[in-house]
Short mmCIF file of C-alpha atoms in Angstrom, two decimals:
data_model
loop_
_atom_site.label_atom_id
_atom_site.label_comp_id
_atom_site.label_asym_id
_atom_site.label_seq_id
_atom_site.Cartn_x
_atom_site.Cartn_y
_atom_site.Cartn_z
CA MET A 245 -3.09 -10.91 37.19
CA SER A 246 -4.90 -12.55 34.88
CA ARG A 247 -3.24 -14.40 32.09
CA LEU A 248 -5.26 -12.07 29.51
CA GLY A 249 -3.49 -9.10 31.34
CA ARG A 250 -0.18 -10.77 31.16
CA ALA A 251 -1.00 -11.93 27.62
CA LEU A 252 -1.65 -7.89 26.49
CA MET A 253 1.41 -6.83 28.53
CA VAL A 254 3.93 -9.06 26.15
CA THR A 255 1.96 -8.36 23.01
CA PRO A 256 1.35 -4.79 22.83
CA ALA A 257 0.13 -5.17 19.03
CA ALA A 258 -2.00 -7.68 19.86
CA ALA A 259 -3.28 -5.42 22.45
CA VAL A 260 -4.15 -2.73 19.94
CA LEU A 261 -6.31 -5.40 18.08
CA VAL A 262 -7.98 -6.89 21.19
CA ALA A 263 -8.92 -3.24 22.66
CA ALA A 264 -10.20 -2.21 18.98
CA GLY A 265 -12.56 -5.51 19.12
CA THR A 266 -11.36 -5.99 15.14
CA ALA A 267 -11.12 -9.12 13.15
CA THR A 268 -7.91 -8.12 11.51
CA VAL A 269 -4.81 -11.28 10.59
CA ALA A 270 -2.01 -9.06 12.05
CA SER A 271 1.22 -10.02 12.48
CA ALA A 272 4.69 -7.75 13.74
CA ALA A 273 7.92 -7.59 13.37
CA THR A 274 11.06 -5.50 14.55
CA GLY A 275 12.33 -4.68 11.78
CA THR A 276 16.14 -5.71 10.36
CA PRO A 277 19.00 -2.37 9.78
CA SER A 278 19.02 -1.96 5.69
CA GLY A 279 19.35 0.87 3.35
CA ALA A 280 16.62 3.31 2.03
CA PRO A 281 14.18 1.88 0.02
CA PRO A 282 13.87 1.96 -3.47
CA SER A 283 13.34 4.10 -5.59
CA GLY A 284 9.72 3.90 -6.61
CA ALA A 285 8.69 2.86 -3.89
CA THR A 286 5.51 4.45 -2.28
CA CYS A 287 6.59 6.28 1.26
CA VAL A 288 4.36 8.64 3.57
CA SER A 289 5.42 10.42 6.46
CA THR A 290 4.56 11.95 9.75
CA THR A 291 5.87 13.86 12.18
CA GLY A 292 8.21 11.43 13.63
CA ALA A 293 8.69 8.52 11.13
CA LYS A 294 8.42 7.25 7.81
CA ALA A 295 7.22 4.40 6.35
CA CYS A 296 7.48 3.00 2.36
CA PHE A 297 6.53 0.11 0.76
CA ALA A 298 7.34 -1.92 -2.47
CA ALA A 299 4.91 -4.04 -3.80
CA TYR A 300 7.81 -6.46 -5.61
CA GLY A 301 8.54 -8.69 -2.16
CA ASP A 302 6.08 -7.20 -0.27
CA ARG A 303 8.14 -4.95 1.83
CA VAL A 304 8.20 -2.05 4.45
CA TRP A 305 11.01 -0.15 5.41
CA VAL A 306 10.92 2.31 8.72
CA LYS A 307 12.55 5.67 9.73
CA ASP A 308 12.89 7.29 12.69
CA THR A 309 12.39 11.05 11.78
CA LYS A 310 12.80 12.47 15.86
CA ALA A 311 14.71 12.33 18.72
CA ASN A 312 12.53 12.06 20.98
CA GLY A 313 12.55 8.66 22.61
CA GLN A 314 9.67 7.08 20.47
CA SER A 315 10.17 4.56 18.46
CA ALA A 316 8.52 4.51 15.04
CA ALA A 317 6.52 1.91 13.06
CA GLY A 318 5.29 1.76 9.38
CA THR A 319 1.92 -0.69 9.11
CA ILE A 320 0.67 -1.21 5.67
CA LYS A 321 -3.60 -3.29 6.04
CA SER A 322 -6.22 -4.13 4.15
CA LYS A 323 -9.36 -2.13 2.88
CA LEU A 324 -12.33 -3.89 3.63
CA PRO A 325 -13.70 -6.77 2.71
CA ALA A 326 -9.79 -8.55 3.91
CA HIS A 327 -8.38 -8.56 6.93
CA TRP A 328 -4.98 -8.65 7.09
CA GLY A 329 -1.89 -5.83 8.70
CA ARG A 330 1.24 -6.10 9.48
CA GLU A 331 3.34 -4.13 10.84
CA CYS A 332 6.97 -3.11 10.80
CA PHE A 333 9.00 -1.77 14.12
CA ASN A 334 11.83 0.67 14.28
CA ASN A 335 13.52 0.52 18.32
CA ARG A 336 16.60 2.02 16.61
CA GLY A 337 15.80 6.00 17.04
CA LYS A 338 16.50 8.88 14.67
CA ASP A 339 20.44 7.93 14.44
CA GLY A 340 19.50 4.36 13.61
CA GLY A 341 18.46 4.50 9.81
CA TRP A 342 16.19 2.26 8.12
CA VAL A 343 15.24 -1.19 9.19
CA MET A 344 13.02 -2.84 6.53
CA CYS A 345 10.45 -6.49 7.61
CA ASN A 346 9.50 -8.84 4.75
CA PHE A 347 5.80 -9.53 4.63
CA ASP A 348 3.94 -12.10 2.58
CA VAL A 349 0.36 -10.56 1.69
CA PRO A 350 -2.31 -11.13 -0.55
CA GLU A 351 -1.74 -10.10 -4.74
CA ASN A 352 -3.99 -7.23 -5.61
CA GLN A 353 -5.29 -5.72 -2.77
CA LYS A 354 -6.02 -2.19 -2.55
CA GLY A 355 -4.73 -1.03 0.93
CA GLU A 356 -3.19 1.32 3.38
CA LEU A 357 0.49 2.50 4.30
CA TRP A 358 0.55 3.95 7.59
CA ALA A 359 3.17 5.73 8.98
CA VAL A 360 3.33 5.65 12.89
CA ASN A 361 5.22 7.62 15.58
CA ASN A 362 5.01 6.26 18.93
CA PRO A 363 3.19 3.10 18.16
CA PHE A 364 -0.18 3.27 18.91
CA ILE A 365 -0.86 6.76 20.10
CA GLY A 366 1.55 9.27 18.47
CA SER A 367 1.36 11.43 14.65
CA GLN A 368 0.31 9.20 11.75
CA ALA A 369 -0.60 9.93 8.28
CA TYR A 370 -1.36 7.50 5.65
CA THR A 371 -1.45 6.66 1.97
CA GLU A 372 -3.22 3.88 -0.35
CA ILE A 373 -1.32 1.07 -1.75
CA LEU A 374 -2.16 -1.51 -4.14
CA THR A 375 -0.04 -5.06 -3.39
CA SER A 376 0.64 -6.35 -6.51
CA ASP A 377 4.07 -4.46 -8.69
CA LEU A 378 1.30 -3.87 -11.63
CA ALA A 379 3.30 -1.90 -14.07
#
């Protein structure tokens, strides 16, 4: 097997970025167990997943909402012309509760928050976000 093939098997997030042919700077993490996101966080849901984003601290929460054996993910990504993305995975199952990832993203940028069930091929939905807590 080629080196590229082995690398893609080890890092599924990289496989998606390579397959999509993007120049996006991406980071993926498995979330740590946490409580629910704070009130005021921006949230989006799809069948099997819910994701929330809090601009203060650049935090993403993900909850698996369907007992289907698939993981859930919350993704934040920039809109053009910026090129960055962060992905938080919840592999704990429906009864595993919320997980949280603490990222560092550029401030004052428009982006999107995605909730995804069965990354990278399952149900998904998104909403727009701003990466600053400007009240």
